[in-house]
Coordinates of C-alpha atoms in Angstrom, one line a residue:
M20 CA -9.1 -12.6 49.9
M21 CA -10.3 -9.1 48.7
F22 CA -12.4 -9.1 45.1
L23 CA -12.5 -6.0 43.6
V24 CA -16.7 -5.4 42.7
L25 CA -16.8 -3.4 39.3
L26 CA -19.3 0.0 39.7
L27 CA -20.3 -0.2 36.1
V28 CA -21.9 3.2 34.4
P29 CA -24.8 2.6 31.4
L30 CA -23.0 4.0 28.4
Y31 CA -26.0 4.0 26.4
S32 CA -28.0 7.0 27.9
Q33 CA -29.4 8.3 25.0
G34 CA -32.7 9.2 24.3
E35 CA -35.1 7.4 21.6
N36 CA -33.6 6.7 17.9
D37 CA -30.1 8.5 19.2
F38 CA -28.2 5.4 19.1
Q39 CA -24.4 6.2 19.5
W40 CA -22.5 4.1 17.1
T41 CA -19.4 5.1 17.6
Q42 CA -19.4 4.4 22.0
T43 CA -17.4 1.3 21.6
E44 CA -15.8 1.4 25.4
R45 CA -16.6 -2.4 25.8
G46 CA -15.6 -2.6 30.0
S47 CA -14.6 -5.9 31.9
F48 CA -16.8 -9.0 33.4
Y49 CA -18.7 -6.8 36.3
Y50 CA -20.0 -9.3 38.7
G51 CA -23.6 -8.3 40.1
T52 CA -27.2 -9.2 40.3
F53 CA -30.5 -9.3 38.1
P54 CA -33.8 -7.6 39.6
P55 CA -35.8 -9.8 41.7
T56 CA -38.6 -10.9 39.2
F57 CA -35.7 -11.3 36.4
T58 CA -37.4 -14.8 35.3
W59 CA -35.3 -17.2 33.6
G60 CA -36.0 -19.9 31.1
V61 CA -35.4 -22.4 28.2
G62 CA -37.3 -23.3 25.3
S63 CA -37.5 -25.6 22.4
S64 CA -39.6 -25.7 19.2
A65 CA -42.6 -28.4 18.0
Y66 CA -41.1 -29.6 14.8
Q67 CA -37.8 -29.8 16.1
T68 CA -38.5 -32.1 19.3
E69 CA -42.0 -33.9 19.1
G70 CA -40.8 -36.3 16.5
A71 CA -44.2 -38.2 15.9
W72 CA -44.5 -36.5 13.0
D73 CA -48.0 -38.8 11.7
K74 CA -49.5 -39.9 14.7
D75 CA -52.9 -39.0 16.6
G76 CA -53.8 -37.0 13.9
K77 CA -51.2 -35.0 12.9
G78 CA -51.6 -33.4 9.4
Q79 CA -47.8 -32.9 7.1
S80 CA -46.2 -29.6 7.3
I81 CA -44.3 -28.4 5.1
W82 CA -41.1 -29.7 6.9
D83 CA -42.1 -33.0 6.6
A84 CA -42.8 -32.5 2.9
F85 CA -39.4 -30.7 2.5
T86 CA -37.4 -32.9 5.0
H87 CA -38.9 -36.4 3.0
K88 CA -37.4 -35.1 -0.2
K89 CA -33.3 -36.1 -1.3
G90 CA -31.3 -33.6 -1.1
K91 CA -32.8 -31.4 1.0
T92 CA -31.2 -32.1 4.5
F93 CA -27.4 -33.0 6.1
M94 CA -27.4 -37.2 5.1
N95 CA -31.2 -36.7 4.5
Q96 CA -32.2 -36.3 7.6
T97 CA -35.1 -36.2 8.7
A98 CA -37.1 -34.8 12.6
D99 CA -40.1 -38.0 12.0
S100 CA -39.0 -39.2 15.6
S101 CA -36.2 -36.4 16.8
C102 CA -36.3 -36.6 20.7
D103 CA -39.7 -38.3 20.7
G104 CA -40.7 -35.5 23.0
Y105 CA -44.2 -35.7 22.1
Y106 CA -43.9 -39.3 24.1
K107 CA -41.4 -38.0 26.7
V108 CA -43.3 -35.1 29.0
K109 CA -42.9 -36.1 32.0
E110 CA -38.7 -37.2 31.0
D111 CA -38.4 -34.1 30.4
M112 CA -40.5 -32.0 32.5
D113 CA -37.7 -33.1 35.1
L114 CA -35.3 -32.0 33.0
L115 CA -37.0 -28.4 33.4
K116 CA -36.7 -29.5 37.5
E117 CA -33.9 -30.4 37.3
L118 CA -32.4 -26.8 36.0
K119 CA -35.2 -24.9 38.2
V120 CA -36.5 -22.4 35.4
S121 CA -39.4 -20.2 36.3
H122 CA -40.4 -20.6 32.4
Y123 CA -39.8 -22.8 29.2
R124 CA -40.6 -21.5 25.6
L125 CA -42.2 -24.3 23.3
S126 CA -44.4 -23.6 20.3
I127 CA -47.8 -25.9 18.8
S128 CA -47.3 -27.3 16.1
W129 CA -50.1 -26.4 13.3
P130 CA -51.1 -29.3 11.5
R131 CA -51.4 -31.3 14.4
L132 CA -54.4 -29.1 15.9
I133 CA -55.3 -28.7 12.8
P134 CA -54.5 -31.1 10.3
T135 CA -54.9 -28.7 6.9
G136 CA -54.4 -25.4 9.0
I137 CA -58.3 -24.8 7.5
K138 CA -60.4 -25.1 10.9
A139 CA -63.9 -25.2 8.8
E140 CA -62.7 -28.6 8.1
S141 CA -61.1 -30.9 10.9
V142 CA -59.9 -30.2 14.0
N143 CA -57.8 -32.7 15.7
E144 CA -58.9 -33.7 19.2
M145 CA -55.9 -35.6 20.2
G146 CA -53.5 -32.4 19.6
I147 CA -55.3 -30.4 21.9
K148 CA -55.1 -32.7 24.4
Y149 CA -51.2 -33.5 24.1
Y150 CA -50.8 -29.8 25.0
N151 CA -53.4 -29.5 27.4
N152 CA -51.3 -31.9 28.8
L153 CA -48.2 -30.0 28.2
I154 CA -49.0 -26.9 30.2
N155 CA -51.0 -28.1 32.9
V156 CA -48.2 -30.8 34.0
L157 CA -45.5 -27.4 33.0
L158 CA -48.7 -25.3 35.9
E159 CA -48.1 -28.4 38.3
N160 CA -44.5 -27.5 38.7
N161 CA -44.3 -23.8 38.4
I162 CA -43.6 -23.6 35.4
T163 CA -44.8 -20.5 33.0
P164 CA -45.7 -21.7 29.9
V165 CA -44.2 -19.0 27.2
V166 CA -46.1 -20.4 23.9
T167 CA -45.2 -19.9 20.5
L168 CA -47.4 -20.5 17.8
Y169 CA -45.8 -20.6 14.8
H170 CA -42.1 -21.7 15.3
W171 CA -41.8 -22.3 11.1
D172 CA -44.2 -25.7 10.4
L173 CA -47.6 -24.4 8.2
P174 CA -49.3 -27.0 7.3
Q175 CA -48.8 -28.9 3.9
T176 CA -52.1 -28.4 2.4
L177 CA -52.0 -24.6 3.1
Q178 CA -48.5 -24.6 0.8
E179 CA -49.9 -26.7 -2.0
K180 CA -53.1 -24.9 -2.4
F181 CA -52.7 -21.0 -1.7
G182 CA -48.8 -20.7 -1.9
G183 CA -48.0 -20.6 2.2
W184 CA -46.9 -16.8 2.6
Q185 CA -46.8 -16.0 -0.6
N186 CA -50.7 -15.9 0.3
I187 CA -53.3 -12.9 1.7
T188 CA -55.7 -15.6 2.8
M189 CA -52.4 -17.4 5.9
I190 CA -53.4 -14.1 7.8
T191 CA -57.5 -15.5 8.5
Y192 CA -56.0 -19.2 7.9
F193 CA -53.5 -17.9 11.0
N194 CA -56.2 -16.1 12.6
D195 CA -58.2 -18.7 13.0
Y196 CA -56.3 -21.1 14.2
A197 CA -54.8 -18.6 16.7
N198 CA -58.3 -18.1 18.1
L199 CA -58.7 -22.0 18.7
C200 CA -55.3 -22.1 21.0
F201 CA -56.3 -18.7 22.7
E202 CA -59.9 -20.6 23.4
K203 CA -57.7 -23.4 24.5
F204 CA -55.2 -22.9 26.3
G205 CA -55.3 -19.0 26.8
D206 CA -57.2 -19.4 30.2
R207 CA -53.9 -21.0 31.4
V208 CA -50.8 -19.4 29.3
K209 CA -50.5 -16.3 29.8
Y210 CA -47.5 -15.2 27.2
W211 CA -47.8 -16.0 23.8
I212 CA -45.1 -15.1 20.9
T213 CA -47.2 -15.0 17.5
F214 CA -44.3 -15.6 15.2
S215 CA -40.6 -16.7 15.5
N216 CA -38.1 -15.2 13.7
P217 CA -40.0 -14.2 11.4
W218 CA -36.6 -13.0 9.2
S219 CA -35.5 -16.8 8.1
V220 CA -38.8 -18.0 7.3
A221 CA -38.8 -15.3 4.5
V222 CA -35.5 -15.4 3.6
E223 CA -34.4 -19.2 4.0
G224 CA -37.9 -20.4 2.8
Y225 CA -38.9 -18.0 -0.2
E226 CA -35.7 -16.1 -1.3
T227 CA -32.3 -18.3 -0.8
G228 CA -35.1 -22.0 -0.5
E229 CA -32.5 -23.7 1.9
H230 CA -35.4 -24.2 4.6
A231 CA -39.0 -25.5 3.1
P232 CA -41.0 -24.8 1.3
G233 CA -37.9 -24.2 -0.5
L234 CA -38.4 -21.9 -2.8
K235 CA -35.8 -19.7 -4.4
L236 CA -38.2 -16.4 -5.0
R237 CA -35.4 -14.3 -5.2
G238 CA -35.6 -10.3 -4.6
T239 CA -39.6 -10.3 -4.3
G240 CA -40.6 -13.6 -2.7
V241 CA -38.7 -12.6 0.7
Y242 CA -40.8 -8.7 0.5
K243 CA -43.7 -10.2 -0.2
A244 CA -43.8 -13.3 2.5
A245 CA -42.5 -11.2 5.1
H246 CA -45.2 -8.4 4.5
N247 CA -48.5 -11.1 5.1
L248 CA -46.0 -12.2 8.1
I249 CA -46.2 -8.9 9.7
K250 CA -49.8 -8.5 9.3
A251 CA -50.8 -11.6 10.3
H252 CA -48.7 -10.9 13.7
A253 CA -50.8 -7.7 13.2
R254 CA -54.0 -9.3 12.9
V255 CA -53.9 -12.3 16.1
W256 CA -53.0 -9.2 18.3
H257 CA -55.7 -7.7 17.6
S258 CA -58.2 -10.9 18.3
Y259 CA -56.4 -11.2 21.6
N260 CA -56.9 -8.1 22.1
K261 CA -60.7 -7.7 21.3
H262 CA -62.0 -10.9 22.5
W263 CA -59.4 -12.6 24.7
R264 CA -57.4 -9.8 26.8
S265 CA -59.9 -9.1 29.2
R266 CA -61.0 -12.8 30.3
Q267 CA -57.0 -14.3 30.3
N268 CA -55.1 -10.9 31.1
G269 CA -52.5 -12.7 28.8
M270 CA -49.8 -10.7 26.9
I271 CA -48.9 -10.8 23.2
G272 CA -45.5 -10.1 21.3
I273 CA -43.5 -11.3 18.2
S274 CA -39.5 -13.3 18.6
L275 CA -37.1 -11.4 15.8
T276 CA -33.8 -13.3 16.0
T277 CA -30.4 -11.4 14.4
D278 CA -27.1 -10.8 14.3
W279 CA -25.4 -7.6 15.4
G280 CA -23.4 -5.9 13.0
E281 CA -20.6 -3.5 14.1
P282 CA -19.4 -1.0 11.4
V283 CA -15.1 -2.8 11.0
D284 CA -14.4 1.0 10.9
I285 CA -16.0 2.9 13.1
S286 CA -14.2 6.6 11.8
S287 CA -16.0 5.6 8.6
Q288 CA -19.4 6.5 8.1
K289 CA -20.0 4.6 5.1
D290 CA -19.4 1.8 7.8
I291 CA -21.5 2.7 10.2
E292 CA -24.3 3.4 7.7
A293 CA -23.5 0.0 6.3
A294 CA -23.9 -1.3 9.6
E295 CA -27.0 0.5 10.1
R296 CA -28.9 -1.2 7.4
F297 CA -27.8 -5.0 8.2
V298 CA -29.2 -4.2 11.4
Q299 CA -32.7 -2.8 10.0
F300 CA -32.9 -5.6 7.0
N301 CA -32.2 -8.3 9.5
F302 CA -34.2 -7.0 13.2
G303 CA -36.1 -3.8 11.6
W304 CA -37.4 -5.0 9.0
F305 CA -40.1 -6.8 11.6
A306 CA -39.7 -4.1 14.3
N307 CA -40.4 -1.3 13.0
P308 CA -43.8 -1.5 11.3
I309 CA -45.2 -2.9 14.8
Y310 CA -43.2 -0.1 16.6
N311 CA -43.4 2.3 14.5
G312 CA -45.7 2.3 12.0
D313 CA -43.4 1.4 8.4
Y314 CA -40.8 -0.3 7.2
P315 CA -37.4 1.5 8.3
Q316 CA -36.7 3.7 5.7
I317 CA -33.3 2.9 4.6
M318 CA -35.4 -0.3 3.8
K319 CA -37.6 1.4 1.0
E320 CA -35.7 4.1 -0.3
Y321 CA -32.0 1.3 -0.9
I322 CA -34.6 -2.0 -2.7
G323 CA -36.5 1.4 -4.3
Q324 CA -33.6 2.3 -5.9
K325 CA -32.5 -1.0 -7.0
S326 CA -36.0 -1.7 -8.4
A327 CA -36.0 1.6 -10.7
H328 CA -32.5 0.6 -12.0
Q329 CA -33.7 -2.9 -12.7
N330 CA -36.1 -1.4 -14.5
L331 CA -39.5 -2.7 -12.3
G332 CA -42.4 -0.2 -12.5
M333 CA -42.4 -0.4 -8.7
S334 CA -40.4 -1.2 -5.7
R335 CA -40.0 -4.9 -4.7
L336 CA -41.0 -4.4 -1.1
P337 CA -44.5 -4.1 -0.6
I338 CA -46.1 -0.9 0.2
F339 CA -49.0 -0.5 3.3
T340 CA -51.4 1.3 3.1
S341 CA -52.3 4.3 6.0
Q342 CA -54.7 1.9 7.5
E343 CA -52.1 -1.1 7.8
K344 CA -49.8 1.5 9.4
A345 CA -52.1 2.1 12.1
F346 CA -53.4 -1.4 12.3
I347 CA -49.3 -3.0 12.7
K348 CA -48.2 -0.5 15.1
G349 CA -48.2 -1.1 18.5
T350 CA -49.2 -4.8 17.8
S351 CA -46.5 -6.0 20.9
D352 CA -47.4 -6.1 24.5
F353 CA -43.3 -7.3 24.3
L354 CA -40.4 -8.0 22.3
G355 CA -38.4 -11.3 21.8
V356 CA -35.1 -11.1 21.2
G357 CA -33.3 -13.8 19.6
H358 CA -29.3 -13.3 19.1
F359 CA -26.8 -16.0 18.5
T360 CA -23.8 -14.3 17.4
T361 CA -21.7 -10.3 15.4
R362 CA -20.7 -9.8 12.1
Y363 CA -18.5 -6.8 11.5
I364 CA -20.1 -4.4 8.6
T365 CA -18.7 -2.3 5.6
N366 CA -19.9 -1.4 3.0
R367 CA -20.5 -2.5 -1.1
N368 CA -22.0 -1.6 -4.4
F369 CA -23.3 -4.5 -6.1
P370 CA -24.8 -3.2 -9.4
S371 CA -28.3 -3.6 -9.6
T372 CA -28.0 -5.5 -12.8
Q373 CA -27.6 -8.4 -10.9
G374 CA -31.0 -9.3 -10.9
P375 CA -32.9 -9.0 -7.4
S376 CA -31.3 -9.8 -4.4
Y377 CA -32.3 -9.9 -1.2
F378 CA -28.3 -10.2 -0.2
T379 CA -27.2 -7.5 -2.9
D380 CA -30.6 -5.3 -1.9
K381 CA -28.0 -3.9 1.4
D382 CA -24.7 -3.1 -0.2
L383 CA -22.7 -4.6 2.2
M384 CA -19.8 -7.4 3.1
E385 CA -20.0 -9.8 6.5
L386 CA -17.0 -10.4 7.9
V387 CA -15.3 -11.7 11.1
D388 CA -12.4 -10.8 13.1
P389 CA -9.8 -13.0 12.9
K390 CA -9.0 -13.0 16.7
W391 CA -12.4 -14.2 17.8
P392 CA -12.2 -17.8 19.6
E393 CA -12.5 -20.2 16.6
P394 CA -16.6 -21.6 16.7
E395 CA -17.6 -25.0 17.1
S396 CA -19.8 -24.1 14.6
K397 CA -17.7 -22.8 11.4
W398 CA -21.3 -19.6 11.6
L399 CA -21.7 -19.4 15.5
Y400 CA -18.4 -17.4 16.6
S401 CA -19.4 -15.8 20.8
V402 CA -18.8 -11.9 20.7
P403 CA -20.8 -11.3 23.4
W404 CA -20.1 -7.6 23.4
G405 CA -22.2 -7.7 20.3
F406 CA -25.6 -8.7 22.5
R407 CA -25.1 -5.4 24.5
R408 CA -25.1 -3.4 21.8
L409 CA -27.8 -5.2 19.9
L410 CA -30.5 -4.8 23.4
N411 CA -29.5 -0.7 23.5
F412 CA -30.9 -0.5 20.1
V413 CA -34.0 -1.8 20.3
K414 CA -33.5 0.5 23.7
T415 CA -33.7 3.8 21.8
Q416 CA -35.1 2.6 18.6
Y417 CA -37.8 1.6 19.7
G418 CA -39.0 3.4 22.5
S419 CA -37.4 1.3 25.6
P420 CA -40.0 -1.9 24.9
L421 CA -40.5 -4.1 27.5
V422 CA -38.0 -7.0 26.4
L423 CA -37.6 -10.9 26.5
V424 CA -34.8 -13.1 25.2
T425 CA -36.6 -15.3 23.8
E426 CA -33.2 -16.8 21.9
N427 CA -29.4 -17.7 22.7
G428 CA -27.4 -20.4 23.0
V429 CA -24.7 -22.0 20.9
S430 CA -24.4 -25.0 18.8
E431 CA -21.5 -27.7 18.3
K432 CA -20.8 -30.3 15.5
M433 CA -20.0 -33.3 17.1
H434 CA -18.8 -36.6 16.1
C435 CA -18.3 -38.4 19.2
A436 CA -20.2 -37.6 23.0
Q437 CA -18.7 -35.5 24.8
L438 CA -20.6 -33.3 27.3
C439 CA -18.1 -31.3 29.1
D440 CA -19.3 -28.5 27.0
E441 CA -17.0 -25.5 28.3
W442 CA -17.1 -23.4 25.5
R443 CA -21.0 -23.5 26.3
I444 CA -20.2 -22.3 29.3
H445 CA -18.2 -19.1 28.4
Y446 CA -20.8 -18.8 26.0
L447 CA -23.2 -18.3 28.9
K448 CA -21.0 -16.3 31.0
G449 CA -20.5 -13.8 28.4
Y450 CA -23.4 -12.9 27.2
I451 CA -25.9 -13.4 30.3
N452 CA -23.0 -10.7 31.6
E453 CA -23.7 -9.0 28.4
M454 CA -27.5 -8.9 29.0
L455 CA -27.1 -7.5 32.9
K456 CA -24.7 -5.0 31.3
A457 CA -28.0 -3.9 29.3
I458 CA -30.5 -4.1 32.4
K459 CA -28.1 -1.3 34.3
D460 CA -28.1 0.5 30.8
G461 CA -32.1 1.3 31.5
V462 CA -33.1 -1.7 28.9
R463 CA -35.8 -3.3 30.0
I464 CA -35.8 -7.0 29.9
Q465 CA -37.5 -9.2 31.6
G466 CA -36.4 -13.0 31.2
Y467 CA -34.0 -15.0 29.6
T468 CA -34.5 -18.2 27.6
A469 CA -31.5 -20.4 27.0
W470 CA -31.8 -22.5 23.6
S471 CA -31.8 -24.8 24.0
L472 CA -32.9 -27.6 26.4
L473 CA -32.4 -30.9 24.3
D474 CA -30.0 -31.2 21.6
K475 CA -32.6 -31.2 18.7
F476 CA -33.0 -31.9 14.3
E477 CA -31.7 -28.5 13.3
W478 CA -33.7 -27.7 9.8
D479 CA -31.0 -28.5 6.5
E480 CA -28.5 -28.8 9.3
G481 CA -30.7 -32.4 10.5
F482 CA -28.5 -33.6 13.7
S483 CA -24.9 -32.4 12.6
E484 CA -25.6 -29.4 15.3
R485 CA -26.2 -29.6 18.9
F486 CA -27.4 -26.3 21.1
G487 CA -29.0 -28.9 23.8
L488 CA -28.2 -27.9 27.4
Y489 CA -28.8 -32.3 27.6
Y490 CA -27.1 -34.4 24.8
V491 CA -29.7 -36.7 23.1
E492 CA -28.5 -39.5 21.5
F493 CA -30.5 -40.0 18.8
K494 CA -29.3 -43.6 17.4
N495 CA -30.3 -44.9 20.6
K496 CA -34.4 -45.4 20.1
N497 CA -35.1 -44.6 23.5
K498 CA -33.3 -41.3 23.0
P499 CA -32.0 -40.9 26.6
R500 CA -30.7 -37.5 27.7
Y501 CA -27.4 -37.0 29.5
P502 CA -26.4 -33.5 31.3
K503 CA -23.6 -31.2 29.8
A504 CA -22.2 -29.6 31.9
S505 CA -23.0 -26.2 31.0
V506 CA -26.4 -27.8 32.9
Q507 CA -24.6 -27.3 36.0
F508 CA -23.2 -23.8 35.5
Y509 CA -27.2 -22.1 34.0
K510 CA -28.0 -24.0 37.3
K511 CA -25.7 -21.7 39.4
I512 CA -26.5 -18.3 37.5
I513 CA -30.5 -19.4 38.0
R514 CA -29.4 -20.1 42.0
A515 CA -27.7 -16.6 42.2
N516 CA -30.3 -14.7 40.3
G517 CA -26.3 -13.4 38.5
F518 CA -22.9 -13.3 39.3
P519 CA -22.2 -12.7 43.3
N520 CA -18.3 -13.0 43.0
F521 CA -15.4 -13.6 40.9
R522 CA -14.2 -16.9 43.2
E523 CA -17.5 -17.9 43.8
V524 CA -18.4 -17.8 39.5
E525 CA -15.1 -19.3 39.5
N526 CA -16.2 -22.2 41.9
W527 CA -18.8 -22.7 39.1
H528 CA -16.6 -23.1 36.4
R529 CA -14.7 -25.6 38.2
I530 CA -17.7 -28.2 39.8
S531 CA -19.5 -28.1 36.4
T532 CA -16.6 -29.4 34.7
E533 CA -15.9 -31.7 36.8
T534 CA -19.1 -33.1 37.6
C535 CA -20.0 -34.2 33.4
S536 CA -17.1 -36.5 33.7
T537 CA -18.1 -39.5 34.8
T538 CA -21.5 -38.8 33.1
N539 CA -19.4 -38.9 30.1
Q540 CA -17.9 -42.1 31.1
L541 CA -21.6 -43.7 31.3
L542 CA -22.4 -42.5 27.8
A543 CA -19.1 -43.6 26.2
A544 CA -20.4 -46.8 27.3
D545 CA -23.7 -46.6 25.1
P546 CA -22.2 -46.9 22.0
L547 CA -20.9 -50.7 23.2
T548 CA -24.6 -51.6 24.0
S549 CA -26.1 -50.1 20.7
H550 CA -23.6 -52.4 19.2
M551 CA -24.3 -55.2 21.3
E552 CA -28.5 -54.9 20.4
M553 CA -27.4 -54.1 17.0
V554 CA -25.6 -57.4 16.8
T555 CA -28.3 -59.1 19.0
E556 CA -31.3 -58.0 16.8
I557 CA -29.7 -57.6 13.5
V558 CA -26.4 -59.5 13.0
V559 CA -27.5 -62.9 14.8
P560 CA -30.9 -64.1 12.6
T561 CA -28.9 -62.5 9.8
V562 CA -25.9 -64.7 10.4
C563 CA -28.7 -67.0 11.3
T564 CA -30.4 -67.7 8.3
L565 CA -27.0 -67.6 6.3
C566 CA -26.4 -71.1 7.5
I567 CA -29.8 -72.4 6.9
L568 CA -29.0 -71.7 3.8
I569 CA -25.5 -72.9 3.4
G570 CA -27.1 -76.3 5.2
A571 CA -29.7 -76.8 2.6
V572 CA -27.2 -76.4 0.0
L573 CA -24.6 -79.0 1.6
L574 CA -27.6 -81.2 2.3
M575 CA -28.4 -80.9 -2.1
I576 CA -25.2 -81.7 -2.8
L577 CA -25.2 -84.4 -1.0
L578 CA -28.4 -85.9 -2.0
R579 CA -27.6 -85.7 -5.6
R580 CA -24.6 -87.3 -4.9
K581 CA -25.9 -90.6 -3.2
S582 CA -28.2 -90.3 -6.2

């Protein structure tokens, strides 16, 4: 039987800053392979997986403080133990070897290295020992560490003393911490990421308060935090460039995560402009200063106008000086791109009288297509073509930078154990294929990072959402890991470096779903085992105690009657 292999004609061949919003041809599935040097990986973060929140000299983070307050997370869950990754380096390394990935994205916990966040006060040697061991084990297994310096776990002391990212002094403390990491690990780490998804740090930490530190500084604190994050990124890039690059020969970038925004009506100029505002307010907010020297013009105009209508003396969006613009521009050796889903965007005018708000500053509304597949998690619709659109936007807007896809994946809300995750197989297949099309369009993509290796603590959602390729049984004190069907499917993509042909890809799908059913049966037996452990450890001693008490009471009654 013969299969037709589609020839992919690049759909996005415009010059710089000339993204075509009306060009929406999406095409069929493309069978082909990635460049020989393309790298495949998976990711995680320290707070979400390590556990050991107060062990071996680690200081408290803002997420430790936040989750220990009632009502902040799903069922008041915390990551105090999470996956116990701190104690399971060898076990998790076996999972990476099974996947045959070439890189692993991890983050370093700032308070595990510097308990108070201030290097001059103390450095935790046990923390340095832990990350040295982790990095060494990765390299011994030919897995390249891609290390994030900040994945949201600011030392709590810096929040209490200075107000966290609202305070410009964070730039100096973060630079000191980064230089300690370069000093201790830079001889082996060649890929550094300053910040993971700074949009979330600013918006959910300082606008909505859904994330740590839980502040709701509507329409003001969000922009101030972002301003300091951008300047901190640039400061660290220059530190590496000046003091470490010549000796260590590494690269340093930033990881920006965004949904794609597609105009509801591509014949409506207002919808097109709204869609561009959506992407600029999410992605361009951070990318534009780094690649073009300043905030997107549309952000400056809209926030400036809203601020004026609110009778403020100046724009709520801070201003970079000419020296700062020059200092920030060009501070990225590669651009990390994180992406999960897409929204349709239409124009909507919000009156300035509603008061300052990041969300109303954009004057737009987000919609979903009822035809899109029903998501496992309410927010994460699978819309693969949006990924290609985003990657081409990055190419045209920022001078065709070198891109590393730093997180892409799908979650599910699980009420019972389920390892046959067909929805994740379909998601990975679709999104990775759109990334392959983007490479054919001319986007310079170096590698792909599936998010994530393990089920883990998902911030305010606790353990109710699961992103992992491997299922973690959190209620079991040993935190065992079980491969989902997507593990086998992703392994096949990695081994083939793409999608060879229809027959082979369909065969991968079949084999993956068949192999998961056996493991599913094993996992289904585990709750019974856990239940029996509970009976042995809790119920039996309780019953025995009650029997002794009842016996004592009966004995007392008997003695009274005799007397």
